[in-house]
Coordinates of C-alpha atoms in Angstrom, one line a residue:
M1 CA -7.5 5.2 1.1
I2 CA -9.6 7.5 -1.0
R3 CA -11.9 6.5 -3.9
E4 CA -12.5 9.1 -6.6
G5 CA -14.9 7.5 -9.1
E6 CA -13.0 4.4 -10.4
R7 CA -9.6 5.7 -9.1
L8 CA -8.1 4.6 -5.8
W9 CA -5.6 6.8 -3.9
F10 CA -3.4 6.5 -0.8
D11 CA -2.9 9.8 0.9
F12 CA -0.2 9.8 3.6
G13 CA -0.3 13.6 4.1
E14 CA 3.3 14.2 2.9
W15 CA 2.6 12.4 -0.4
R16 CA -0.3 10.9 -2.3
S17 CA -0.4 8.4 -5.1
E18 CA -3.0 6.6 -7.2
V19 CA -2.8 2.8 -6.7
A20 CA -3.6 -0.3 -8.6
I21 CA -4.5 -3.6 -6.9
R22 CA -2.2 -6.6 -7.7
P23 CA -2.9 -10.2 -6.6
N24 CA 0.4 -11.9 -5.8
P25 CA 1.3 -15.6 -6.5
D26 CA 1.4 -16.4 -2.8
G27 CA -2.3 -15.4 -2.3
T28 CA -1.6 -11.9 -0.8
T29 CA -2.7 -8.6 -2.3
S30 CA -0.6 -5.6 -2.9
F31 CA -1.5 -2.0 -3.6
V32 CA 1.0 -0.7 -6.2
M33 CA 1.7 3.0 -6.6
I34 CA 1.1 4.1 -10.2
S35 CA 1.7 7.9 -9.9
P36 CA 5.0 9.3 -11.3
G37 CA 7.8 9.4 -8.8
L38 CA 6.4 6.4 -6.9
F39 CA 5.6 4.1 -9.8
G40 CA 6.0 0.4 -8.8
F41 CA 6.3 0.9 -5.1
A42 CA 4.1 -1.8 -3.4
L43 CA 2.4 -2.1 -0.1
T44 CA 1.3 -5.7 0.7
V45 CA -1.9 -6.3 2.7
G46 CA -1.6 -8.5 5.8
S47 CA -2.7 -8.9 9.4
T48 CA -1.3 -9.4 12.9
D49 CA -2.0 -12.5 15.0
S50 CA -4.6 -10.4 16.9
G51 CA -6.4 -9.4 13.7
E52 CA -5.2 -5.8 13.1
R53 CA -4.7 -5.0 9.5
T54 CA -1.2 -4.3 8.2
L55 CA 0.7 -3.0 5.2
L56 CA 4.1 -4.4 4.5
I57 CA 6.7 -2.2 2.7
R58 CA 9.8 -3.8 1.4
D59 CA 13.0 -2.3 -0.1
A60 CA 16.2 -4.0 -1.1
Q61 CA 17.3 -4.6 2.5
H62 CA 14.4 -3.9 4.9
E63 CA 10.8 -4.7 5.7
Y64 CA 8.6 -2.2 7.4
V65 CA 5.2 -3.1 8.8
L66 CA 2.5 -0.4 9.3
V67 CA -0.1 -1.6 11.8
E68 CA -3.7 -0.3 11.9
S69 CA -4.3 2.0 14.8
S70 CA -7.5 1.9 16.7

């Protein structure tokens, strides 16, 4: 995550997008991509049972969990 003034960006090396923060009805929080080409793509914040932070990515048929590395 990179903060540039009031703007927040995710930079994954191959691609970069400005993100907005969205509180979800179930109490979770998502980072939603707002740059052209990725608009609306969401990453939901979570954690593992051992406390590592996660980002959950969903598409129509799959869920992918990115786990924080130490």
